[in-house]
């Protein structure tokens, strides 16, 4: 898979992938978790979330499964998705490593 | 709160339904997530934020998915999507606002067009929603049923209590009464209700209490409705325990109904002032032949209307065996239909409102087509701008997105103005509509209607925004940069599309114009019916004498009023009878039907006749022509056999000709009468009602007292309006406690009786006029653009010696051709859709050539006019000028 082609990830995509990295969730759960994590209380709107999920599914990053109860589908990360997430996190860490001294005066 | 959440979720679901096929699978989960997010917010501000973000995000996604679906932009395989979130939104919005501000004429016109469409649709939708769609404001409204076919006898009511499909029945006997003891005497509406009435409809008392079983013995407790408490007693806090008199009988006010209680209109009419317990010992409730109670009930849980009907049929069959009053003339049992209360309440207005909804739908389509046209024209004008921006690196998606944001801004601004128009529209509709709608009191613009308006605006902007977007973003970059000459040819497809839009506008408008024409023709036909009596110079005063002791007392009072009125200056003739012409219209018949029996013929050959007890001068006062014979003299009124006048239709049925009917002896009730005269038929029950078989007899022979009376007064043509006041004083001189309604001549009664038709025609006419204007504007704009686009060509042709007339004729021809196509399509559609109007028109065929042909002519003339102006402009092109541009 041509991982670098997809980088950098949009912040929202990164957040969604990292939430799913912890385990399968359904759409509403993702919204709540993203909201909980972000300090500013970022709110994903359902329509855009599902649009992103559709795209990630097409790209093979996530898969869906029926969780049986409530007729809601859960989404979980595929190995490809995990790889993209890992690549993006590494890229950001390198970027930060390069940027940090310039901003914080060496911290 | 839960209501607004419900409305927002409904709106969200509605919008999500617009998603293209690929994305539809997520619709349900998205909507549920939206609902949960909304419900978990504790504060109003939080909910507003969630709702705004959720709806805006959804609208955006709907748009993007469609563009991808249609191939206008590539589905994003790469993940640079984030930019299009918050950041992209506000930037697009700012940009759109700036662009729209730079083209104020375009922006304002588009917003106005959307506003007109949305305003009209929202107005009618609000009426439809409140009147037809909402459940009735009673407990378990879906289980409420009502007995159709009028009123029922007291013993019948006690019988139906045994039917087990219905757990509770309630009856109401509503009439008018004279309220005294609270200031001036007033006409009030009073309902006598059975024990279960208030609990069946879930009524609550605002003050005091409602009726309890104990009140049904003495029948002297009264409950007043909230409206009457304010109107008659000024909200007097001391009203409980107050003594009032209705028709001379004393009552004590025991409670005031809560203002939220809405009268069950199918039972009691829309306004009841005073509620009293039925007096089961009253004579009217004793026998099987007096039908006074309107009856409703609640089905037992699980029971169906069909089951109730089955049990009712069993009961009516049994009763028909026992009592003649439950049998039809042919001896079969009279059936008693059990209907859902909700259906029965709106039965009379369902088609009317449905038609209006259809009409505004057409209007919205025309407005939409017009805006789409404007956007298309503007999009063409901006191909170079788009090409340049693309060359500078703007992606297809972002160009399309920006165009869509522009159309959404127009849509939402139009929707907002439209909601404002709807507020005015609803108020004017209710104020101008002469025939009250059922449940009209609750009609007001509310969140549901605003949500509906928003949905319509967004859908509209999708429709008119998408087409130009597809156009603008598809073309090849190089093509567009190459220059104007090339752009003109590549726009051929667009021109075709625009022509189709304009032609359909013409067709849609024609449907409305033809419908309005049909309704106007029907109104004029009805109004032109000769009523059979003089309408000018005859004042008509319907009276209600309240409680009348005896037939003699009735006669004494009326004769005294007649004498007083006759003495007034300017008065020529005075007569009185039970009902006034056009007092009961629209199918309602009052009050007395008897069988006219001819001596020596079989009983079953008796003719049912509408019986009118009148005073001797009735015919001369009203100017009713006597075809044969004469009226009776006052001195003959009590002679035997009773002198009768029949109308021409009855005379023909009885004897074959008016002359042959004279001298015929006819039995009426217990009386034996002889026909002394034959009168011309009159349209007593409305200009659009079948008439006939009237039988006039001397009012002196009225066998029972009745509160209903009407005074007819013929005045000098020069008498003027002052007669009204003098008449009122004359009546009060005889009967000081008698309320006298607004007085007018029969001309006013005629106008009032046709006001409903006039209003319907006017509303349709207004919609048609607006649609016509929009279609004309669309045609004008299209041709103007066409002419502008071909300026160069025309300049060259002029330079080469073509005459201006020829150029003008060419443009004119193009416009008229569009008009002809539209009119042809529209005529077919109008002919078909006029079928829906058939039940609303009278005396006019749906294929009425005047309405259809007139509409076609109006549309063609409009098309010609709208084409003529651009044609002249095309002819005035200065060849030198156009060539210099290059």
Short mmCIF file of N, CA and C in Angstrom, two decimals, chain B residues 614-716:
data_model
loop_
_atom_site.label_atom_id
_atom_site.label_comp_id
_atom_site.label_asym_id
_atom_site.label_seq_id
_atom_site.Cartn_x
_atom_site.Cartn_y
_atom_site.Cartn_z
N UNK B 614 -95.30 32.07 5.78
CA UNK B 614 -94.97 33.48 5.55
C UNK B 614 -96.22 34.33 5.75
N UNK B 615 -95.99 35.65 5.90
CA UNK B 615 -97.14 36.53 6.01
C UNK B 615 -97.65 36.87 4.61
N UNK B 616 -98.86 37.40 4.54
CA UNK B 616 -99.55 37.54 3.25
C UNK B 616 -98.80 38.41 2.26
N UNK B 617 -98.01 39.37 2.75
CA UNK B 617 -97.35 40.31 1.83
C UNK B 617 -95.96 39.85 1.39
N UNK B 618 -95.62 38.60 1.73
CA UNK B 618 -94.28 38.07 1.43
C UNK B 618 -93.89 38.27 -0.04
N UNK B 619 -94.83 37.95 -0.96
CA UNK B 619 -94.48 37.95 -2.37
C UNK B 619 -94.29 39.36 -2.90
N UNK B 620 -95.19 40.27 -2.50
CA UNK B 620 -95.02 41.65 -2.99
C UNK B 620 -93.79 42.29 -2.37
N UNK B 621 -93.51 42.01 -1.09
CA UNK B 621 -92.36 42.63 -0.45
C UNK B 621 -91.06 42.19 -1.10
N UNK B 622 -90.93 40.89 -1.35
CA UNK B 622 -89.69 40.38 -1.91
C UNK B 622 -89.65 40.47 -3.44
N UNK B 623 -90.78 40.85 -4.03
CA UNK B 623 -90.81 40.94 -5.50
C UNK B 623 -90.79 39.58 -6.16
N UNK B 624 -91.38 38.58 -5.49
CA UNK B 624 -91.47 37.25 -6.11
C UNK B 624 -92.67 37.24 -7.04
N UNK B 625 -92.42 36.88 -8.30
CA UNK B 625 -93.46 36.94 -9.31
C UNK B 625 -94.45 35.79 -9.11
N UNK B 626 -95.73 36.09 -9.28
CA UNK B 626 -96.73 35.02 -9.22
C UNK B 626 -97.06 34.61 -10.65
N UNK B 627 -96.84 33.34 -10.95
CA UNK B 627 -97.02 32.84 -12.31
C UNK B 627 -98.50 32.66 -12.63
N UNK B 628 -99.24 32.26 -11.62
CA UNK B 628 -100.67 32.06 -11.82
C UNK B 628 -101.38 32.33 -10.50
N UNK B 629 -102.65 32.69 -10.55
CA UNK B 629 -103.41 32.91 -9.33
C UNK B 629 -102.92 34.12 -8.56
N UNK B 630 -102.98 34.04 -7.25
CA UNK B 630 -102.70 35.20 -6.40
C UNK B 630 -102.21 34.72 -5.05
N UNK B 631 -101.77 35.65 -4.22
CA UNK B 631 -101.46 35.28 -2.84
C UNK B 631 -102.76 35.36 -2.05
N UNK B 632 -102.74 34.86 -0.81
CA UNK B 632 -103.94 34.99 0.01
C UNK B 632 -104.00 36.36 0.64
N UNK B 633 -105.20 36.78 0.98
CA UNK B 633 -105.36 38.02 1.74
C UNK B 633 -105.15 37.69 3.20
N UNK B 634 -104.74 38.70 3.98
CA UNK B 634 -104.52 38.46 5.39
C UNK B 634 -105.80 37.95 6.07
N UNK B 635 -106.93 38.47 5.59
CA UNK B 635 -108.20 38.07 6.21
C UNK B 635 -108.54 36.60 5.94
N UNK B 636 -107.95 36.03 4.87
CA UNK B 636 -108.27 34.64 4.54
C UNK B 636 -107.37 33.64 5.26
N UNK B 637 -106.36 34.17 5.96
CA UNK B 637 -105.30 33.29 6.45
C UNK B 637 -105.83 32.13 7.28
N UNK B 638 -106.85 32.39 8.07
CA UNK B 638 -107.34 31.33 8.95
C UNK B 638 -108.54 30.59 8.40
N UNK B 639 -108.87 30.88 7.14
CA UNK B 639 -110.07 30.23 6.60
C UNK B 639 -109.75 28.78 6.23
N UNK B 640 -110.79 27.97 6.10
CA UNK B 640 -110.64 26.56 5.73
C UNK B 640 -111.23 26.35 4.34
N UNK B 641 -110.64 25.55 3.48
CA UNK B 641 -109.28 25.01 3.63
C UNK B 641 -108.23 26.11 3.56
N UNK B 642 -107.05 25.83 4.11
CA UNK B 642 -105.99 26.82 4.18
C UNK B 642 -105.52 27.24 2.78
N UNK B 643 -105.49 28.55 2.52
CA UNK B 643 -104.97 28.97 1.21
C UNK B 643 -103.46 28.72 1.12
N UNK B 644 -103.03 28.14 0.02
CA UNK B 644 -101.60 27.82 -0.16
C UNK B 644 -101.10 28.44 -1.45
N UNK B 645 -99.80 28.78 -1.46
CA UNK B 645 -99.14 29.13 -2.70
C UNK B 645 -98.03 28.11 -2.91
N UNK B 646 -97.96 27.51 -4.08
CA UNK B 646 -96.86 26.58 -4.36
C UNK B 646 -95.96 27.22 -5.41
N UNK B 647 -94.73 26.77 -5.45
CA UNK B 647 -93.88 27.34 -6.51
C UNK B 647 -94.06 26.51 -7.78
N UNK B 648 -93.50 27.05 -8.87
CA UNK B 648 -93.76 26.49 -10.18
C UNK B 648 -93.34 25.03 -10.27
N UNK B 649 -92.18 24.69 -9.64
CA UNK B 649 -91.71 23.30 -9.75
C UNK B 649 -92.70 22.35 -9.09
N UNK B 650 -93.21 22.74 -7.91
CA UNK B 650 -94.16 21.87 -7.23
C UNK B 650 -95.47 21.80 -8.02
N UNK B 651 -95.85 22.95 -8.60
CA UNK B 651 -97.08 22.97 -9.39
C UNK B 651 -96.98 22.02 -10.57
N UNK B 652 -95.80 22.00 -11.23
CA UNK B 652 -95.62 21.10 -12.36
C UNK B 652 -95.69 19.65 -11.91
N UNK B 653 -95.10 19.35 -10.76
CA UNK B 653 -95.11 17.97 -10.26
C UNK B 653 -96.53 17.55 -9.88
N UNK B 654 -97.26 18.49 -9.28
CA UNK B 654 -98.60 18.15 -8.79
C UNK B 654 -99.59 18.02 -9.93
N UNK B 655 -99.52 18.99 -10.86
CA UNK B 655 -100.63 19.09 -11.80
C UNK B 655 -100.20 19.19 -13.26
N UNK B 656 -98.91 19.31 -13.51
CA UNK B 656 -98.47 19.38 -14.90
C UNK B 656 -98.35 20.79 -15.44
N UNK B 657 -99.09 21.73 -14.87
CA UNK B 657 -98.95 23.12 -15.30
C UNK B 657 -99.41 24.02 -14.17
N UNK B 658 -98.90 25.26 -14.13
CA UNK B 658 -99.29 26.17 -13.04
C UNK B 658 -100.79 26.38 -12.98
N UNK B 659 -101.42 26.57 -14.16
CA UNK B 659 -102.84 26.86 -14.17
C UNK B 659 -103.65 25.68 -13.62
N UNK B 660 -103.20 24.47 -14.00
CA UNK B 660 -103.94 23.29 -13.56
C UNK B 660 -103.83 23.09 -12.05
N UNK B 661 -102.75 23.64 -11.47
CA UNK B 661 -102.57 23.45 -10.03
C UNK B 661 -103.53 24.31 -9.23
N UNK B 662 -103.98 25.41 -9.81
CA UNK B 662 -104.88 26.32 -9.07
C UNK B 662 -106.15 25.58 -8.68
N UNK B 663 -106.53 25.78 -7.42
CA UNK B 663 -107.75 25.16 -6.95
C UNK B 663 -107.60 23.73 -6.50
N UNK B 664 -106.40 23.18 -6.66
CA UNK B 664 -106.15 21.80 -6.25
C UNK B 664 -106.15 21.72 -4.73
N UNK B 665 -106.69 20.65 -4.18
CA UNK B 665 -106.61 20.57 -2.72
C UNK B 665 -105.46 19.67 -2.32
N UNK B 666 -104.69 20.17 -1.38
CA UNK B 666 -103.44 19.54 -0.99
C UNK B 666 -103.41 19.42 0.52
N UNK B 667 -103.02 18.24 1.01
CA UNK B 667 -102.90 18.07 2.46
C UNK B 667 -101.48 18.35 2.91
N UNK B 668 -101.37 19.14 3.95
CA UNK B 668 -100.05 19.43 4.51
C UNK B 668 -100.12 19.15 6.00
N UNK B 669 -99.40 18.14 6.48
CA UNK B 669 -99.51 17.79 7.89
C UNK B 669 -100.95 17.46 8.19
N UNK B 670 -101.47 18.12 9.25
CA UNK B 670 -102.87 17.87 9.61
C UNK B 670 -103.83 18.80 8.87
N UNK B 671 -103.27 19.71 8.07
CA UNK B 671 -104.11 20.73 7.45
C UNK B 671 -104.60 20.29 6.09
N UNK B 672 -105.72 20.79 5.71
CA UNK B 672 -106.20 20.62 4.35
C UNK B 672 -106.11 21.98 3.68
N UNK B 673 -105.43 22.05 2.56
CA UNK B 673 -105.25 23.35 1.92
C UNK B 673 -105.71 23.33 0.49
N UNK B 674 -105.82 24.55 -0.07
CA UNK B 674 -106.17 24.66 -1.47
C UNK B 674 -105.19 25.65 -2.12
N UNK B 675 -104.72 25.26 -3.31
CA UNK B 675 -103.73 26.12 -3.98
C UNK B 675 -104.45 27.33 -4.56
N UNK B 676 -104.03 28.53 -4.12
CA UNK B 676 -104.63 29.75 -4.67
C UNK B 676 -103.68 30.47 -5.61
N UNK B 677 -102.40 30.13 -5.55
CA UNK B 677 -101.46 30.84 -6.43
C UNK B 677 -100.23 30.01 -6.69
N UNK B 678 -99.55 30.33 -7.78
CA UNK B 678 -98.30 29.66 -8.11
C UNK B 678 -97.21 30.72 -8.26
N UNK B 679 -96.14 30.59 -7.47
CA UNK B 679 -95.07 31.59 -7.49
C UNK B 679 -93.91 31.10 -8.32
N UNK B 680 -93.15 32.05 -8.88
CA UNK B 680 -91.93 31.68 -9.60
C UNK B 680 -90.95 31.07 -8.60
N UNK B 681 -90.11 30.14 -9.02
CA UNK B 681 -89.15 29.53 -8.08
C UNK B 681 -88.12 30.56 -7.62
N UNK B 682 -87.66 30.42 -6.40
CA UNK B 682 -86.60 31.32 -5.90
C UNK B 682 -85.42 30.48 -5.41
N UNK B 683 -84.25 31.10 -5.42
CA UNK B 683 -83.05 30.42 -4.95
C UNK B 683 -82.84 30.75 -3.47
N UNK B 684 -83.82 30.34 -2.68
CA UNK B 684 -83.86 30.67 -1.26
C UNK B 684 -82.66 30.12 -0.50
N UNK B 685 -82.18 28.96 -0.92
CA UNK B 685 -81.10 28.29 -0.17
C UNK B 685 -79.72 28.47 -0.79
N UNK B 686 -79.56 29.51 -1.62
CA UNK B 686 -78.24 29.74 -2.20
C UNK B 686 -78.32 29.69 -3.71
N UNK B 687 -77.54 30.56 -4.35
CA UNK B 687 -77.60 30.68 -5.80
C UNK B 687 -77.09 29.43 -6.50
N UNK B 688 -76.30 28.62 -5.79
CA UNK B 688 -75.74 27.43 -6.43
C UNK B 688 -76.46 26.16 -5.97
N UNK B 689 -77.65 26.33 -5.36
CA UNK B 689 -78.35 25.15 -4.86
C UNK B 689 -79.53 24.81 -5.76
N UNK B 690 -79.74 23.53 -5.89
CA UNK B 690 -80.96 23.07 -6.55
C UNK B 690 -82.13 23.63 -5.76
N UNK B 691 -83.18 23.99 -6.46
CA UNK B 691 -84.29 24.56 -5.73
C UNK B 691 -85.57 23.86 -6.15
N UNK B 692 -86.60 24.19 -5.48
CA UNK B 692 -87.86 23.67 -5.96
C UNK B 692 -88.74 23.07 -4.89
N UNK B 693 -90.00 22.80 -5.28
CA UNK B 693 -90.99 22.21 -4.40
C UNK B 693 -91.21 23.02 -3.12
N UNK B 694 -91.31 24.33 -3.30
CA UNK B 694 -91.64 25.18 -2.15
C UNK B 694 -93.15 25.22 -1.97
N UNK B 695 -93.53 25.25 -0.70
CA UNK B 695 -94.94 25.36 -0.40
C UNK B 695 -95.08 26.47 0.63
N UNK B 696 -95.77 27.55 0.26
CA UNK B 696 -95.95 28.66 1.18
C UNK B 696 -97.32 28.54 1.82
N UNK B 697 -97.35 28.72 3.14
CA UNK B 697 -98.66 28.73 3.79
C UNK B 697 -98.69 29.90 4.77
N UNK B 698 -99.88 30.34 5.15
CA UNK B 698 -99.97 31.51 6.04
C UNK B 698 -99.26 31.25 7.36
N UNK B 699 -98.45 32.18 7.78
CA UNK B 699 -97.69 32.03 9.02
C UNK B 699 -98.66 31.90 10.20
N UNK B 700 -99.87 32.42 10.02
CA UNK B 700 -100.88 32.31 11.08
C UNK B 700 -101.21 30.85 11.39
N UNK B 701 -100.90 29.93 10.44
CA UNK B 701 -101.25 28.53 10.63
C UNK B 701 -100.11 27.72 11.23
N UNK B 702 -99.04 28.42 11.61
CA UNK B 702 -97.89 27.74 12.23
C UNK B 702 -98.38 26.94 13.43
N UNK B 703 -98.19 25.60 13.44
CA UNK B 703 -98.81 24.81 14.50
C UNK B 703 -98.04 24.81 15.81
N UNK B 704 -96.77 25.26 15.79
CA UNK B 704 -95.99 25.21 17.04
C UNK B 704 -95.13 26.46 17.14
N UNK B 705 -94.70 26.82 18.36
CA UNK B 705 -93.85 28.01 18.49
C UNK B 705 -92.42 27.66 18.05
N UNK B 706 -91.76 28.62 17.49
CA UNK B 706 -90.40 28.41 16.99
C UNK B 706 -89.68 29.73 17.14
N UNK B 707 -88.42 29.72 17.58
CA UNK B 707 -87.75 31.00 17.83
C UNK B 707 -87.31 31.73 16.57
N UNK B 708 -87.28 31.01 15.44
CA UNK B 708 -86.71 31.58 14.22
C UNK B 708 -87.70 32.51 13.53
N UNK B 709 -87.20 33.68 13.10
CA UNK B 709 -88.07 34.59 12.36
C UNK B 709 -87.23 35.43 11.43
N UNK B 710 -87.85 35.92 10.35
CA UNK B 710 -87.12 36.85 9.50
C UNK B 710 -88.07 37.94 9.06
N UNK B 711 -87.55 39.16 9.10
CA UNK B 711 -88.34 40.32 8.72
C UNK B 711 -87.82 40.83 7.39
N UNK B 712 -88.72 41.02 6.41
CA UNK B 712 -88.30 41.55 5.12
C UNK B 712 -88.95 42.91 4.93
N UNK B 713 -88.15 43.90 4.56
CA UNK B 713 -88.65 45.27 4.47
C UNK B 713 -88.28 45.88 3.13
N UNK B 714 -89.30 46.23 2.33
CA UNK B 714 -89.01 46.90 1.07
C UNK B 714 -89.05 48.40 1.29
N UNK B 715 -88.00 49.10 0.86
CA UNK B 715 -87.91 50.54 1.13
C UNK B 715 -87.91 51.31 -0.18
N UNK B 716 -88.14 52.64 -0.08
CA UNK B 716 -88.01 53.51 -1.24
C UNK B 716 -86.57 53.48 -1.73
#
